[in-house]
Amino acid sequence: MSITPVTGVLGAEVRNVRLADLEDADLATFRAALCEHEVVVVRDQFISPSDQSTFSRRLGPSGETPFVVTMPDHPDIIKVVKEADEGAAFNFGGAWHSDFSFQPEPPSFTILAAVDVPPWGGDTVFTSMTAAWNALDAATRERLSTLTAVHTARDAYSRKMQPLHSGMRGMTIVCDDSANDEFRHPMVCRHPETGRTLLFFNRAYVRDVEGLEHDEAQALISFLHHHSTDARFTYRHRWLPGDVVIWDNRSTQHLAVNDYGGFRRELHRTTIAGSRPVPA
Ligand code: SIN
């Protein structure tokens, strides 16, 4: 196995592996690389849904998948799909987020496997929340370390959002009132495997900050969003057939770029259960 960084900040390409046949000894190296580089790209896998499920389980138990209807034969796999004629109005994952951060124990890792990729466009962009934390000045770090973020799926999956999702032909998303639940996580966390400090934040699901007045909370959310998604912290993945990309959901945010109208895009997504975020 060879591991080559793809930027100076996050992301690495792992070569000479077949995920479906990874030896136990290599799995530990692979997992360490994933935590270290935060996003790992493995080309030419053409992994089947069964092999993706099996490989996912080797990283940990399946995460819970609310709101999105999964594949009938593979209840742990979301088919992320936009048909060629669906236009450019809405795409799944098209706003900066980390997966299901509104859960009490958000996923540790997400695995996305290319099934049908457009000839151009449809990239996924990742940002390192470790790098975003490291770039903050001491006073801002000190302030953020005292704060608790309020995560909720309200503005993504509550009933008012159903018309947006119902416009998708390739995916079934069922909004319900549980999306209004709130869950609080520390704004600054310690990564449970690397021990590194990171910002645990994303604007899609952090909709308030405990103890702050509304305007102050919204100003902070806006600042953190713009800071953490600055181009200098990012890696942009250009999908090729057969790619598998795995990210550490605890230390990254990501965004699916919606710029491939007229082409079909299908990827298969699994999430691995995580643990409760702990303050740094
Ligand atoms: C997601 O947010 O899980 C989907 C990302 C993508 O389709 O690139």
Tab-separated table of C-alpha atoms and ligand atoms in Angstrom, residues 80 92-93 97 99 110 112 122-124 239 247 254-256 265 267 269, ligand 1:
chain	number	residue	atom	x	y	z
A	80	VAL	CA	-26.990	9.193	-3.947
A	92	PHE	CA	-28.330	15.853	-2.211
A	93	GLY	CA	-25.411	17.092	-0.105
A	97	HIS	CA	-22.113	19.860	6.045
A	99	ASP	CA	-22.993	13.891	7.832
A	110	THR	CA	-18.454	7.974	5.396
A	112	LEU	CA	-18.777	7.028	-1.107
A	122	GLY	CA	-20.222	16.722	-9.877
A	123	ASP	CA	-17.025	17.035	-7.818
A	124	THR	CA	-17.091	16.661	-4.038
A	239	TRP	CA	-14.701	11.589	-9.655
A	247	TRP	CA	-13.686	10.681	4.810
A	254	HIS	CA	-17.989	18.360	2.481
A	255	LEU	CA	-20.136	19.660	-0.365
A	256	ALA	CA	-21.398	18.030	-3.584
A	265	ARG	CA	-24.564	10.848	-11.279
A	267	LEU	CA	-22.717	7.080	-5.901
A	269	ARG	CA	-22.878	5.908	0.495
B	1	SIN	C1	-23.070	13.486	0.681
B	1	SIN	O1	-23.170	14.594	1.138
B	1	SIN	O2	-23.043	12.505	1.386
B	1	SIN	C2	-22.980	13.282	-0.821
B	1	SIN	C3	-21.737	13.844	-1.372
B	1	SIN	C4	-21.684	13.727	-2.865
B	1	SIN	O3	-22.646	13.297	-3.492
B	1	SIN	O4	-20.652	14.088	-3.424
